[in-house]
């Protein structure tokens, strides 16, 4: 019987055959010691109507211990003051375009950048001060890897810390593990080599809600990747997060995963991981979507029938969670 957890990562794919432009060792950056001649990093910050958070994202990028970087902000057709925020920072390059969606904005920022390495930071998140230093160091100590990923911590709208669940540290079989589910919680925890993004064509705009997951799968299928345990980004949770639309996330997670079947088919372990992934997303996002519909129904009743200062507590019969709602707001506990 094949042990699918110990089966070599990328077996049956091209993961063990790193292209020559990845395997070169630059030898100028090791561990956590900053070397000023290490490669340029492009930090791409796409923004659509997130001006209230954008300044914090930019400042987190400008405050890095690793100093050889550039910041490209893409205003994706915002109708708030996104561009006005961006131009306050002299080191930031602002690019404006009509609204084309998150993936297109990321691709535009990547195209505008010049860095050897690339990080995609959402406008409502914040890099920790040593994020680029850690990322470049890990890439240069793993010269065969297309990207390296780390961990994140969760923050609230006001920037205060939220309880962050345990995150898996994946040591091998990255493609197979990604088939089971997306272990990379935040796009900014990943730093890429530009040569790899050039070779695969960047983000797929047809699956924008889960385009980061699609990108991880396409890369890990054909290239070695590496995961470390350092926390490098603060991920903000708020009602406007794209991932809060659970019906949509379920739809596009399944579309992305189903696109991998032709690569998983014929490999016993990959096929099993694929089936586990399908079941995982149906259960996870399906359950969240059911809760979301319940919240909407209860909120509708509260708004229609109760005073504005009323407080309602709803506990599901299955013990799946606690909803506390007043006449205008709703929360899910524990926060997820």
Short mmCIF file of N, CA and C in Angstrom, two decimals, residues 42-43 49 59 77-78 80 87 94 170 175 216 219 224 240 251 256 262 275 300 305 334:
data_model
loop_
_atom_site.label_atom_id
_atom_site.label_comp_id
_atom_site.label_asym_id
_atom_site.label_seq_id
_atom_site.Cartn_x
_atom_site.Cartn_y
_atom_site.Cartn_z
N UNK A 42 9.56 43.41 -5.53
CA UNK A 42 8.40 44.23 -5.87
C UNK A 42 7.24 43.85 -4.97
N UNK A 43 6.72 44.82 -4.22
CA UNK A 43 5.53 44.61 -3.40
C UNK A 43 4.36 45.23 -4.15
N UNK A 49 -11.43 50.42 -3.46
CA UNK A 49 -12.26 50.99 -2.40
C UNK A 49 -11.87 50.53 -1.00
N UNK A 59 2.51 51.59 4.62
CA UNK A 59 3.50 51.84 5.67
C UNK A 59 4.17 50.56 6.14
N UNK A 77 -9.79 51.13 -10.27
CA UNK A 77 -11.05 51.82 -10.55
C UNK A 77 -11.83 52.20 -9.31
N UNK A 78 -11.14 52.50 -8.21
CA UNK A 78 -11.82 52.85 -6.96
C UNK A 78 -12.61 54.15 -7.11
N UNK A 80 -13.37 55.69 -4.13
CA UNK A 80 -13.06 56.37 -2.87
C UNK A 80 -11.74 57.14 -3.10
N UNK A 87 -0.58 58.54 -3.26
CA UNK A 87 0.37 59.58 -3.68
C UNK A 87 0.99 60.32 -2.50
N UNK A 94 2.20 54.68 -8.23
CA UNK A 94 0.75 54.48 -8.37
C UNK A 94 0.40 54.21 -9.82
N UNK A 170 3.81 22.58 6.29
CA UNK A 170 3.92 21.53 5.28
C UNK A 170 5.39 21.38 4.89
N UNK A 175 2.20 19.87 -3.58
CA UNK A 175 1.10 19.85 -4.54
C UNK A 175 -0.04 18.96 -4.03
N UNK A 216 -1.02 28.75 -6.72
CA UNK A 216 -0.21 27.83 -5.91
C UNK A 216 -0.21 26.43 -6.51
N UNK A 219 1.85 26.22 -9.77
CA UNK A 219 3.29 26.28 -9.53
C UNK A 219 3.77 25.01 -8.83
N UNK A 224 9.42 22.82 -7.38
CA UNK A 224 9.55 22.69 -5.93
C UNK A 224 9.17 24.00 -5.25
N UNK A 240 -16.13 43.06 4.50
CA UNK A 240 -15.96 43.27 3.06
C UNK A 240 -14.94 42.33 2.45
N UNK A 251 -17.99 27.89 -4.94
CA UNK A 251 -18.06 27.71 -6.39
C UNK A 251 -16.67 27.74 -7.03
N UNK A 256 -11.45 25.62 -9.41
CA UNK A 256 -9.99 25.53 -9.43
C UNK A 256 -9.53 24.09 -9.19
N UNK A 262 -7.12 16.43 -14.36
CA UNK A 262 -6.37 15.80 -15.46
C UNK A 262 -4.91 15.56 -15.08
N UNK A 275 -9.95 13.95 -4.20
CA UNK A 275 -11.28 13.65 -3.66
C UNK A 275 -11.43 14.24 -2.25
N UNK A 300 -32.85 39.77 8.97
CA UNK A 300 -34.04 40.31 8.33
C UNK A 300 -35.22 40.38 9.29
N UNK A 305 -38.85 43.50 12.79
CA UNK A 305 -39.82 43.35 13.88
C UNK A 305 -39.37 43.87 15.23
N UNK A 334 -16.90 31.27 17.38
CA UNK A 334 -15.69 32.09 17.41
C UNK A 334 -15.44 32.74 16.05
#
